Short mmCIF file of C-alpha atoms and ligand atoms in Angstrom, two decimals:
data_model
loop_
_atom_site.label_atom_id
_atom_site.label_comp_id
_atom_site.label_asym_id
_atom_site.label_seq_id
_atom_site.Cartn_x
_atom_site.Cartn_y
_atom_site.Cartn_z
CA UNK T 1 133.14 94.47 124.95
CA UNK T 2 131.79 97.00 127.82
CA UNK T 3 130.68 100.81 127.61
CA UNK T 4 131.58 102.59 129.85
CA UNK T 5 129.34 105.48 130.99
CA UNK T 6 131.12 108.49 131.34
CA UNK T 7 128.72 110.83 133.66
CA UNK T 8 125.45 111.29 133.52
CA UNK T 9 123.62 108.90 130.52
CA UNK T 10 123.62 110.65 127.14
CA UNK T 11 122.70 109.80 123.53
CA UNK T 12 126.54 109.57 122.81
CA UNK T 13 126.82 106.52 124.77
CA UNK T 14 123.78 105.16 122.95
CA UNK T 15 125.07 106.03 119.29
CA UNK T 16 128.33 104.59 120.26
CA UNK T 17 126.52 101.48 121.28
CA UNK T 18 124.78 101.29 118.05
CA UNK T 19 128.12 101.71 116.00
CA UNK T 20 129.49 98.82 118.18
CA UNK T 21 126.61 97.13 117.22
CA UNK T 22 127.16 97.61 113.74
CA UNK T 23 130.56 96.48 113.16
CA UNK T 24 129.36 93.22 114.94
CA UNK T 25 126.85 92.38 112.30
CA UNK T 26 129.11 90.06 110.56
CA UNK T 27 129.08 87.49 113.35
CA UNK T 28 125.84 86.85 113.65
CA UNK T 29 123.83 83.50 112.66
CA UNK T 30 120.40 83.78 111.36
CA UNK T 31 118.10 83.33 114.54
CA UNK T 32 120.43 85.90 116.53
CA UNK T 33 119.83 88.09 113.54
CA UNK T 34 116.31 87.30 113.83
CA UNK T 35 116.10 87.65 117.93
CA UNK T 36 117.95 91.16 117.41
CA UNK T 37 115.39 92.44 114.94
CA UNK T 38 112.38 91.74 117.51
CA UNK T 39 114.82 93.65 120.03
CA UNK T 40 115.40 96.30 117.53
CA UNK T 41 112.09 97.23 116.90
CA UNK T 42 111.31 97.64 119.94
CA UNK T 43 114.10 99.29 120.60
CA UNK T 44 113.25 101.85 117.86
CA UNK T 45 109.72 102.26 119.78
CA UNK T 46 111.67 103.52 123.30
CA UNK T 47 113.39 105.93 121.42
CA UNK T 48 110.11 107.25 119.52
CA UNK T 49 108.72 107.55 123.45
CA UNK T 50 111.50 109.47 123.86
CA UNK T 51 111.62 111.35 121.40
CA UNK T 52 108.00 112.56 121.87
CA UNK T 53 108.65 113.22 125.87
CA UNK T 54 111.13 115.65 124.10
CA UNK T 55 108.62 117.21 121.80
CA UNK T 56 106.55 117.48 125.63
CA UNK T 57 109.34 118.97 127.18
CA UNK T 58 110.15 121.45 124.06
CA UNK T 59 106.50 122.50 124.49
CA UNK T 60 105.86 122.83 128.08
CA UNK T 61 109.41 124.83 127.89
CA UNK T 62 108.03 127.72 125.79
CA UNK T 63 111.43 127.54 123.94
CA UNK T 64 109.83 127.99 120.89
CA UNK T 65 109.11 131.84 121.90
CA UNK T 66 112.66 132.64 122.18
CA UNK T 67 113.74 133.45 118.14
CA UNK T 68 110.33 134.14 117.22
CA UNK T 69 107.65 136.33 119.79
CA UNK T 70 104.95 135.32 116.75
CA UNK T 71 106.57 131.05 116.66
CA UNK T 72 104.25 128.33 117.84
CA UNK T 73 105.23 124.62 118.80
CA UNK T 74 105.14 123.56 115.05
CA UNK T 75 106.69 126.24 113.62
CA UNK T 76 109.54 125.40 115.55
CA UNK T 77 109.51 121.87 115.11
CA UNK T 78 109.26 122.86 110.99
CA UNK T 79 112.13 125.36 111.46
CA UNK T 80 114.69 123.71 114.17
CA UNK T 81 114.05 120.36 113.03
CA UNK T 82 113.18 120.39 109.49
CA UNK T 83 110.08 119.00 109.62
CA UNK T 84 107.10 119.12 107.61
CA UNK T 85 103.93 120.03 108.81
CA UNK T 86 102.23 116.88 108.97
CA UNK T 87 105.40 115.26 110.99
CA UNK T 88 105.38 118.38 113.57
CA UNK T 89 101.42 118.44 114.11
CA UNK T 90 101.96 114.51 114.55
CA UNK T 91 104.27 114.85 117.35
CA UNK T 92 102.55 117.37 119.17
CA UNK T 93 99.43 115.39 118.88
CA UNK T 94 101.51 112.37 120.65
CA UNK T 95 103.07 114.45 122.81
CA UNK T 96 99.08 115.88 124.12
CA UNK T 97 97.49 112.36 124.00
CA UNK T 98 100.46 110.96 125.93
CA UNK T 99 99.31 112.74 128.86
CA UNK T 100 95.87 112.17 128.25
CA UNK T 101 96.59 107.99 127.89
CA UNK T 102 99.22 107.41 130.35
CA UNK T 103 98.78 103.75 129.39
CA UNK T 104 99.65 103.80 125.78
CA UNK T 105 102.53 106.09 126.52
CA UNK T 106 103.76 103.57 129.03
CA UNK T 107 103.49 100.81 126.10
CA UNK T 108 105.54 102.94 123.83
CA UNK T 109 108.25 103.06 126.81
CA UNK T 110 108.31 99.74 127.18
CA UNK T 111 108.95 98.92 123.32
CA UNK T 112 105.76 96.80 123.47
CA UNK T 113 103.34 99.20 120.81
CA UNK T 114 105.55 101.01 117.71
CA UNK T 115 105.02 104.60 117.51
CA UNK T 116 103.08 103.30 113.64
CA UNK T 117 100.90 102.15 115.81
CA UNK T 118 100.70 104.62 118.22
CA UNK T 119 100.00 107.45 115.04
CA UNK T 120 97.13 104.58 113.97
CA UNK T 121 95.28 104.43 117.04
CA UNK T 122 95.58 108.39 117.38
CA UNK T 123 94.58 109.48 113.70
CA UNK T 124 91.19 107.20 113.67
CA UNK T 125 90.73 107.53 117.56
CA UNK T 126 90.65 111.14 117.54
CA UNK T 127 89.46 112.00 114.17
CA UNK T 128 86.02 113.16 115.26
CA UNK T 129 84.75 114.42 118.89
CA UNK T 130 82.42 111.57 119.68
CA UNK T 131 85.79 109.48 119.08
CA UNK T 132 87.76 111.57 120.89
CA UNK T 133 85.14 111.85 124.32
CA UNK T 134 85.21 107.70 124.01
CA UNK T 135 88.66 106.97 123.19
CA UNK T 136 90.00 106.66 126.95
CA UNK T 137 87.50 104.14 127.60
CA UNK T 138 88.84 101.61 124.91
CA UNK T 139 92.35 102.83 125.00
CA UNK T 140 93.31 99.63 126.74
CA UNK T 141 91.93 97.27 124.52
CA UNK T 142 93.39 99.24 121.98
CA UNK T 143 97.24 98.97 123.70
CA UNK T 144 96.68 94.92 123.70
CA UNK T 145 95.50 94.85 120.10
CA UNK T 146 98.15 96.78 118.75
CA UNK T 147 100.63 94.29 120.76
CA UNK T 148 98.94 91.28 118.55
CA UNK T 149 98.50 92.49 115.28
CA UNK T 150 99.51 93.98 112.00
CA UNK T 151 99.20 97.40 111.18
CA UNK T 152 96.85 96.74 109.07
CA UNK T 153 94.51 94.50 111.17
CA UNK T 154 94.67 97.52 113.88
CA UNK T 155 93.20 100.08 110.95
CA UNK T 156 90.69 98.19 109.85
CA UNK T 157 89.45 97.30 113.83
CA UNK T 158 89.62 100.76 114.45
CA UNK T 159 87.98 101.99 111.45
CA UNK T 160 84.63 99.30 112.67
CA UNK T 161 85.22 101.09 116.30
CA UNK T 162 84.99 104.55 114.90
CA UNK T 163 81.60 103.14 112.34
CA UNK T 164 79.94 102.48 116.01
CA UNK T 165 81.17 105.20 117.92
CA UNK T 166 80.54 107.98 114.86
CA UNK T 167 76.72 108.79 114.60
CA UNK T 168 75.38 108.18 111.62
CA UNK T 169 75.18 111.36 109.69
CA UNK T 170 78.51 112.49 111.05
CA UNK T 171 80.64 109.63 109.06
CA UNK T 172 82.63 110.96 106.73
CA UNK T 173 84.89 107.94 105.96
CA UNK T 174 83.09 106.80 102.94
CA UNK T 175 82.20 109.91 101.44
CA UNK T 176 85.98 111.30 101.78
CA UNK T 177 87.02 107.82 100.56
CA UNK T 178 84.99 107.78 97.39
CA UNK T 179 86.04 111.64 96.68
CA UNK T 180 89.24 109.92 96.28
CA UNK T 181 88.73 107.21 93.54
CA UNK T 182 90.75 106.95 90.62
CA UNK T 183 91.71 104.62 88.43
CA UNK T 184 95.24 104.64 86.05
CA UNK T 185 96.24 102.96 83.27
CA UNK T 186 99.65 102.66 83.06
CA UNK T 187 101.13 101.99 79.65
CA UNK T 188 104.52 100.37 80.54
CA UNK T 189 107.22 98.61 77.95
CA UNK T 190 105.71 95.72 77.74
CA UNK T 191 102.13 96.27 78.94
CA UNK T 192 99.67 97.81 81.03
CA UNK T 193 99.35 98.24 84.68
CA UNK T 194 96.07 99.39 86.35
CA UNK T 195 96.42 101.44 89.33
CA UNK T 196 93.08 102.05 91.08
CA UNK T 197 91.31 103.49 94.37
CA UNK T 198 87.69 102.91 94.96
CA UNK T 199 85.40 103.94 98.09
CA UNK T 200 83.53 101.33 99.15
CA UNK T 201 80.44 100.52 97.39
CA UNK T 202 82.36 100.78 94.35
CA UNK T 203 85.19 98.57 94.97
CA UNK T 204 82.67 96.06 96.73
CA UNK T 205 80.66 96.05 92.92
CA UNK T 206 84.52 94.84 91.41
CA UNK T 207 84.95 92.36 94.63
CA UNK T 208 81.59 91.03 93.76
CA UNK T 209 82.01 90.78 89.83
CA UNK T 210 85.64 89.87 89.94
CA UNK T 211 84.45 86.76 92.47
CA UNK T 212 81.77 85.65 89.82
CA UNK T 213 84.05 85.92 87.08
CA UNK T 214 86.76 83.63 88.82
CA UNK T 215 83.80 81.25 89.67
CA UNK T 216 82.45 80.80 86.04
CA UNK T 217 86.03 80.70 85.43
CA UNK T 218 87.03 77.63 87.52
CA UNK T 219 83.84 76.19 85.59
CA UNK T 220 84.86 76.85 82.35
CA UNK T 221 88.55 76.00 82.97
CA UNK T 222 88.71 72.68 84.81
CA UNK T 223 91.91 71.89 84.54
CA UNK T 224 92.38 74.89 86.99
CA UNK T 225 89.92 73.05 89.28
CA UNK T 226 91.33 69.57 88.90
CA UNK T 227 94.24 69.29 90.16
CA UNK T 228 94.91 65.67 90.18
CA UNK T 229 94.28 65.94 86.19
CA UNK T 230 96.52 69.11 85.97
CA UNK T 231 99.39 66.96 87.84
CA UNK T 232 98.92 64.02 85.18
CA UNK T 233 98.87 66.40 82.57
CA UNK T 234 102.36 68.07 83.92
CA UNK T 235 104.12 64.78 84.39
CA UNK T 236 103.08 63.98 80.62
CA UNK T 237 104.20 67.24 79.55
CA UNK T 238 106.24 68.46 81.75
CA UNK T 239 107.41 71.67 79.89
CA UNK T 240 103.89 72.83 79.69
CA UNK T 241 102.74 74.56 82.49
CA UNK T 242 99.10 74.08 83.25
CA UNK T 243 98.59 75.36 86.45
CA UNK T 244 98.20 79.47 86.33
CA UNK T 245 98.96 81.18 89.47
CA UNK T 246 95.65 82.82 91.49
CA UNK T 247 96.72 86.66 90.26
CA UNK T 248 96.84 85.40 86.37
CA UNK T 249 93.55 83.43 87.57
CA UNK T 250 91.66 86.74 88.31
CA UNK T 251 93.58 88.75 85.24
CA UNK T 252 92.05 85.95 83.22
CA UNK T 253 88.46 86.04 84.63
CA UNK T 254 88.85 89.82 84.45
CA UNK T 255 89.43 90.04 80.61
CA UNK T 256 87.50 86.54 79.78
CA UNK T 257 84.25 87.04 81.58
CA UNK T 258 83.50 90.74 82.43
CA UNK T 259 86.46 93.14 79.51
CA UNK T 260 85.36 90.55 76.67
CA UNK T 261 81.62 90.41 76.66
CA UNK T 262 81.74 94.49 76.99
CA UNK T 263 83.54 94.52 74.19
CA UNK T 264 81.61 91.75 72.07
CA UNK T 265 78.15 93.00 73.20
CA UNK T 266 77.91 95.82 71.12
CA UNK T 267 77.18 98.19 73.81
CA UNK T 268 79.66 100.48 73.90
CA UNK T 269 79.47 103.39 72.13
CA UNK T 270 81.26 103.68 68.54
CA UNK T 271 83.64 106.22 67.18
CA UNK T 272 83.32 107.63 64.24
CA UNK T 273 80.87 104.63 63.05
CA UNK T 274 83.88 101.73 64.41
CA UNK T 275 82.67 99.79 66.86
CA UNK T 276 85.26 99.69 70.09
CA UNK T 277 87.89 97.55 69.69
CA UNK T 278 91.75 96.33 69.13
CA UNK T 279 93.10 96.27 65.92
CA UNK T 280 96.88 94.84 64.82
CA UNK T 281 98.61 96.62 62.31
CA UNK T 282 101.44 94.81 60.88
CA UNK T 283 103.48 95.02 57.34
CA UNK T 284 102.43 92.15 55.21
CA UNK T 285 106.11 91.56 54.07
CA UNK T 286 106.69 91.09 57.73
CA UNK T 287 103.53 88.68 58.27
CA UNK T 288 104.99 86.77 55.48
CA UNK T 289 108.50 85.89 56.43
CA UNK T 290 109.16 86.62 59.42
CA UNK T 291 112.69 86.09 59.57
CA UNK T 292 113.32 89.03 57.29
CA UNK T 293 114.13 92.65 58.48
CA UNK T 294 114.84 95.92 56.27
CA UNK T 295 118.25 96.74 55.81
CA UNK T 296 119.94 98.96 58.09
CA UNK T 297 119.44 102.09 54.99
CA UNK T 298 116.00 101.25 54.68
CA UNK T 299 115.93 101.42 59.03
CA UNK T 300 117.34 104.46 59.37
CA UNK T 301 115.33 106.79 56.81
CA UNK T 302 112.59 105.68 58.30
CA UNK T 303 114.06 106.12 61.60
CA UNK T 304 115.02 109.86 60.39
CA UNK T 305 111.33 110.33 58.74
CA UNK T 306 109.72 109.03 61.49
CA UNK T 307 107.05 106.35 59.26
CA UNK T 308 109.01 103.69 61.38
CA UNK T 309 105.80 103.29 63.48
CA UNK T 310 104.51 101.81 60.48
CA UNK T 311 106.46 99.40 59.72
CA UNK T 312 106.19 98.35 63.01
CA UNK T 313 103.47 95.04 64.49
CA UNK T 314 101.22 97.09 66.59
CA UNK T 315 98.13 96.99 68.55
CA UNK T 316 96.25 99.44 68.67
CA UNK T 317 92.22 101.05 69.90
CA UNK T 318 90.07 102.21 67.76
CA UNK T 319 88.72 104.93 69.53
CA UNK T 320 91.08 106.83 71.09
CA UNK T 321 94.72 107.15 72.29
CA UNK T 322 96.73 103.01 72.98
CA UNK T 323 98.86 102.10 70.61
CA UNK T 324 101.74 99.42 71.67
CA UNK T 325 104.10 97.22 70.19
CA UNK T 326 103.91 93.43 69.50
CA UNK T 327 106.00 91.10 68.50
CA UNK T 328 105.66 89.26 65.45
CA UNK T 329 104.68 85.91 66.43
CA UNK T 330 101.82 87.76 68.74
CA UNK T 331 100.80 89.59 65.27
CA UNK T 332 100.25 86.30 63.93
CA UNK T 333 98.78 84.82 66.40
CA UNK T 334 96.35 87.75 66.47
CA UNK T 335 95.78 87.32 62.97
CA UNK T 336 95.36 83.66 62.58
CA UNK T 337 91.48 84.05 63.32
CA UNK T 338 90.30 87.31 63.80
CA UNK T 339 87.97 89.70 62.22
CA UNK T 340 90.65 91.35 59.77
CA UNK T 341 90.85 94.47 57.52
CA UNK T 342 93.53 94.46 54.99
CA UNK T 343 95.08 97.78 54.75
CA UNK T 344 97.73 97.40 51.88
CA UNK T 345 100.53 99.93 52.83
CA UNK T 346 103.10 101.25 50.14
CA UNK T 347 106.49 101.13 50.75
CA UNK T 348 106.35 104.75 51.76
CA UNK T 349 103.59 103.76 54.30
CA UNK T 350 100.73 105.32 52.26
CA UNK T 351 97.10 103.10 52.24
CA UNK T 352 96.71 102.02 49.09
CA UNK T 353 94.07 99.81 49.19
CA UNK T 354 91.66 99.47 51.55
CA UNK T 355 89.62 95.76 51.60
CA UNK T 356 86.42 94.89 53.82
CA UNK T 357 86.17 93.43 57.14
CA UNK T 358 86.17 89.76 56.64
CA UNK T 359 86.16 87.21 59.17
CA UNK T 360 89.28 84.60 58.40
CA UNK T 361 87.45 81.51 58.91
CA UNK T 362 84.28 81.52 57.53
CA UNK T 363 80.79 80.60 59.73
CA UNK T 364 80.55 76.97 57.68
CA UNK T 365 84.38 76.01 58.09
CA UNK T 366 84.33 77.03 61.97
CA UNK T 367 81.21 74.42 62.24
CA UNK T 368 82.78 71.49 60.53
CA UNK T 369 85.71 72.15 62.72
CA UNK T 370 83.66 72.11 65.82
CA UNK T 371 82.30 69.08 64.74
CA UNK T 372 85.70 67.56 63.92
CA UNK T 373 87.76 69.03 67.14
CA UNK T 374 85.14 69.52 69.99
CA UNK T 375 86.95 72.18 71.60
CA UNK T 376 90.80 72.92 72.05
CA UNK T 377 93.11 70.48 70.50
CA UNK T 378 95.67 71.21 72.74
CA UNK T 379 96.51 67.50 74.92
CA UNK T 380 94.35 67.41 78.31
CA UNK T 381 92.55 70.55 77.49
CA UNK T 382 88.82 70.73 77.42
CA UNK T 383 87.95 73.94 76.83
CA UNK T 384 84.49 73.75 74.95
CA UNK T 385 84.37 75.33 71.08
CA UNK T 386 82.59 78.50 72.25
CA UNK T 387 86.23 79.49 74.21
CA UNK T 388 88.43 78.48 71.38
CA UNK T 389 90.03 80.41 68.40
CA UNK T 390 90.83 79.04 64.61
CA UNK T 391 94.46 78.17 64.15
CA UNK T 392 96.31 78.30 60.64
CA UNK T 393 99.09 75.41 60.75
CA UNK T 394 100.42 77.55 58.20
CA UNK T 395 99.84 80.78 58.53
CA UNK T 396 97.08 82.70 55.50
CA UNK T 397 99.87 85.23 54.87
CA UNK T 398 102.35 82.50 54.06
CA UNK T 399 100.34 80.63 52.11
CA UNK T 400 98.23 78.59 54.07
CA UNK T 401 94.95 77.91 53.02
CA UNK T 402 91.65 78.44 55.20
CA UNK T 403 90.93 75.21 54.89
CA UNK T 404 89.71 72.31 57.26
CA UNK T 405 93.04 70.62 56.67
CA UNK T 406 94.84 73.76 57.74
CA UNK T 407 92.93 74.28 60.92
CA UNK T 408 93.05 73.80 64.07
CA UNK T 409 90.65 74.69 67.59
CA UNK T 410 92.68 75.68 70.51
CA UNK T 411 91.96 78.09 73.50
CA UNK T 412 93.48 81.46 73.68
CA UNK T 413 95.94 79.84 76.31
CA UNK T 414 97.00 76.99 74.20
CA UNK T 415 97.05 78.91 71.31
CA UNK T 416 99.17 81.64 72.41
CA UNK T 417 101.53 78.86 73.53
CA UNK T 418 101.62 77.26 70.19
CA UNK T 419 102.59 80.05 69.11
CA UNK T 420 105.31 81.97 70.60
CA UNK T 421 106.66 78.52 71.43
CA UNK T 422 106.45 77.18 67.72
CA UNK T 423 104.75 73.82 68.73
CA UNK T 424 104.03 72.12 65.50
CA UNK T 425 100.73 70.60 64.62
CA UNK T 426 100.17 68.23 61.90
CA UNK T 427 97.11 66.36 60.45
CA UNK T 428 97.08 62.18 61.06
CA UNK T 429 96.12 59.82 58.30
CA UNK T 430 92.33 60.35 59.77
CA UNK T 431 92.48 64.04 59.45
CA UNK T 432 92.62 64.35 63.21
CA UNK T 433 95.03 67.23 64.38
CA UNK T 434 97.77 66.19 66.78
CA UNK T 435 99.95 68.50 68.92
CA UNK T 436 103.44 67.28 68.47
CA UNK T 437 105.03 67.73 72.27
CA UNK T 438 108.72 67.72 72.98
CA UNK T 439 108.44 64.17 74.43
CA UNK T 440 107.92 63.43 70.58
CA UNK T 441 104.46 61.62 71.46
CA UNK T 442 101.50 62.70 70.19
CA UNK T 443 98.26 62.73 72.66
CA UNK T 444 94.55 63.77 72.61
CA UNK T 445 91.96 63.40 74.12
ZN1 ZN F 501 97.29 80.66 65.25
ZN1 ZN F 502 93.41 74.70 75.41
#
């Protein structure tokens, strides 16, 4: 395949060039794909130089007067071009420090620095005038930087440069950065997503507490730590996973060591005389049996008088707006040792009766089963008794007793996994519990 120039060289030829270019995709293997892309991009960087000698040209040209005696460079850009005001101001700031830098315009040219880059370098090098008086001193250290790095790596380089550079009083990065923290709880379908920005002091107090928490963690989780026992422990039970990735690692350490001692301590304020905390609402009939479900009548007047909410396993705060649905089997779970108040509803979802706070398991029970279980029962887990939570074999609101014979220590892990995977658990002839694993064995520690 050839082009053929026809005259002088004009985009045309280019854009035909890149449609030719397009119908070829199809042929290629995976490391010309790969060899095109590096050629692409900076590809894409020439054209960005040129497109900003343009801007240059459009400027120098005075154009812009013609259709409007009152116009300026950007309001041309914003008219002609439909651009926004940012985008115009950020060509014509290229278009000036291109001049000024011949060498990072020649870069651009070349394909060798993207114009990303070249809008990094300029916002941070030019931000303030002692930046702007030193900038052409560094600028070519700056040109074989942005050749070697990420974007990111060239922000955060320039941002130290600009700390130097700045005197002191006149730095407004952190002060402008902590004007913009927020933080945002998202409540999605099935959970929550936090969404935060923190200036730096702040942030660097959650680095710092986040990095204790993970290392108390890896203490109090050693199965996390050891991985040769972790791989025993998988080829044993090899449906169980027992290895949590780093991210559910710091969720963990985040809710076991720094959310649940804020919450336990007693510290936070109270509303309304409640102390801060979760509660699950849930319909005993449900708790009961499960399996059963209202008829589809009984669904939709209370779909139609909107008490449905009621009927419904929920979590929710006690002291202000979060409310979200569970499933059943997390109800239960929840349930199974917790600090519960019995709210009897009637069927038109009225309280009727409203009982005390009482803890499931009672103080003596939990130390005889301390005594008895040593920590989580769960195979290959050692989690100490202080981490663990009672477990009903059979659940109180089917009839099991809160008895020692009916209980069980695991960890919140294990026991959440016992749970929504239904992993039985039975007493042996000595009283000792035994997790029953799909390899039908038995195993504890
Ligand atoms: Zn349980
Ligand atoms: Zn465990």
């Amino acid at each position: 395949m050839s082009i053929e120039l026809s005259g002088p060289p004009s985009l045309d030829d280019a854009a035909k060039l890149l449609t030719a270019l397009q119908a070829s995709l199809g042929s290629l293997s995976g490391p010309d794909a790969s060899e095109q892309l590096a050629r692409a991009t900076a590809l894409a960087a020439q054209v960005d130089a040129y497109r900003v000698a343009l801007v240059a040209t459009i400027k120098a040209s005075e154009v812009w007067r013609d259709s409007d005696p009152n116009g300026t460079p950007a309001s041309f850009l914003r008219r002609e071009h439909v651009m926004d005001h940012r985008q115009a101001k950020a060509d014509l700031r290229t278009a000036n420090a291109f001049s000024r830098f011949p060498e990072l315009e020649q870069a651009c040219q070349e394909g060798l620095v993207s114009r990303a880059k070249v809008d990094t370098i300029l916002s941070i090098g030019l931000r303030t005038t002692h930046r702007d008086a030193a900038l052409s001193e560094f600028m070519s250290i700056f040109v074989d930087l942005a050749q070697r790095v990420t974007i990111t790596d060239l922000k955060h380089t320039l941002t130290l440069w600009a700390n130097q550079i700045d005197p002191i009083p006149d730095t407004p990065g952190d002060d402008a950065a902590h004007a913009r923290r927020e933080l945002h709880i998202r409540q999605l379908g099935d959970g929550f997503k936090l969404d935060g920005f923190f200036g730096p002091d702040q942030g660097m107090k959650i680095m710092v507490a986040i990095n204790a928490a993970l290392d108390l963690h890896r203490c109090e989780h050693p199965d996390a730590k050891d991985t040769a026992k972790a791989q025993r422990a998988q080829a044993e039970h090899g449906n169980y996973r027992i290895t949590n990735s780093t991210a559910a690692q710091r969720a963990d350490a985040f809710i076991d060591v720094i959310i649940d001692p804020a919450l336990e301590s007693g510290a936070l304020p109270t509303s309304g005389g409640a102390p801060a905390n979760i509660c699950v609402t849930i319909p005993f009939e449900r708790l009961a049996n499960p399996q059963s479900r209202p008829s589809n009548s009984n669904l939709k007047a209370r779909l139609i008088d909107g008490s449905l909410r009621l009927f419904a396993a929920t979590l929710r705060t006690t002291n202000g707006p979060g409310e979200i649905a569970i499933s059943t089997t997390r109800a239960q779970q929840l349930s199974c040792d917790a600090s519960v108040q019995r709210i009897l509803l009637t069927p038109a979802g009225k309280p009727l009766d409203i009982g005390r706070r009482t803890r499931t398991i009672p103080e003596q029970l939990r130390t005889a089963l301390t005594l008895r279980d040593g920590g989580c029962a769960f195979p290959f887990c050692d989690k100490p008794p202080g981490w663990t939570e009672g477990h009903h074999i059979q659940h109180w609101s089917q009839g099991g007793p809160t008895s020692l014979d009916n209980l069980v220590l695991l960890c919140s892990r294990h026991h959440h996994q016992v749970h929504s995977q239904r992993i039985p658990i039975a007493l042996d002839a000595d009283g000792i519990p035994r997790v029953i694993t799909e390899h039908r064995h038995s195993a504890r520690l």
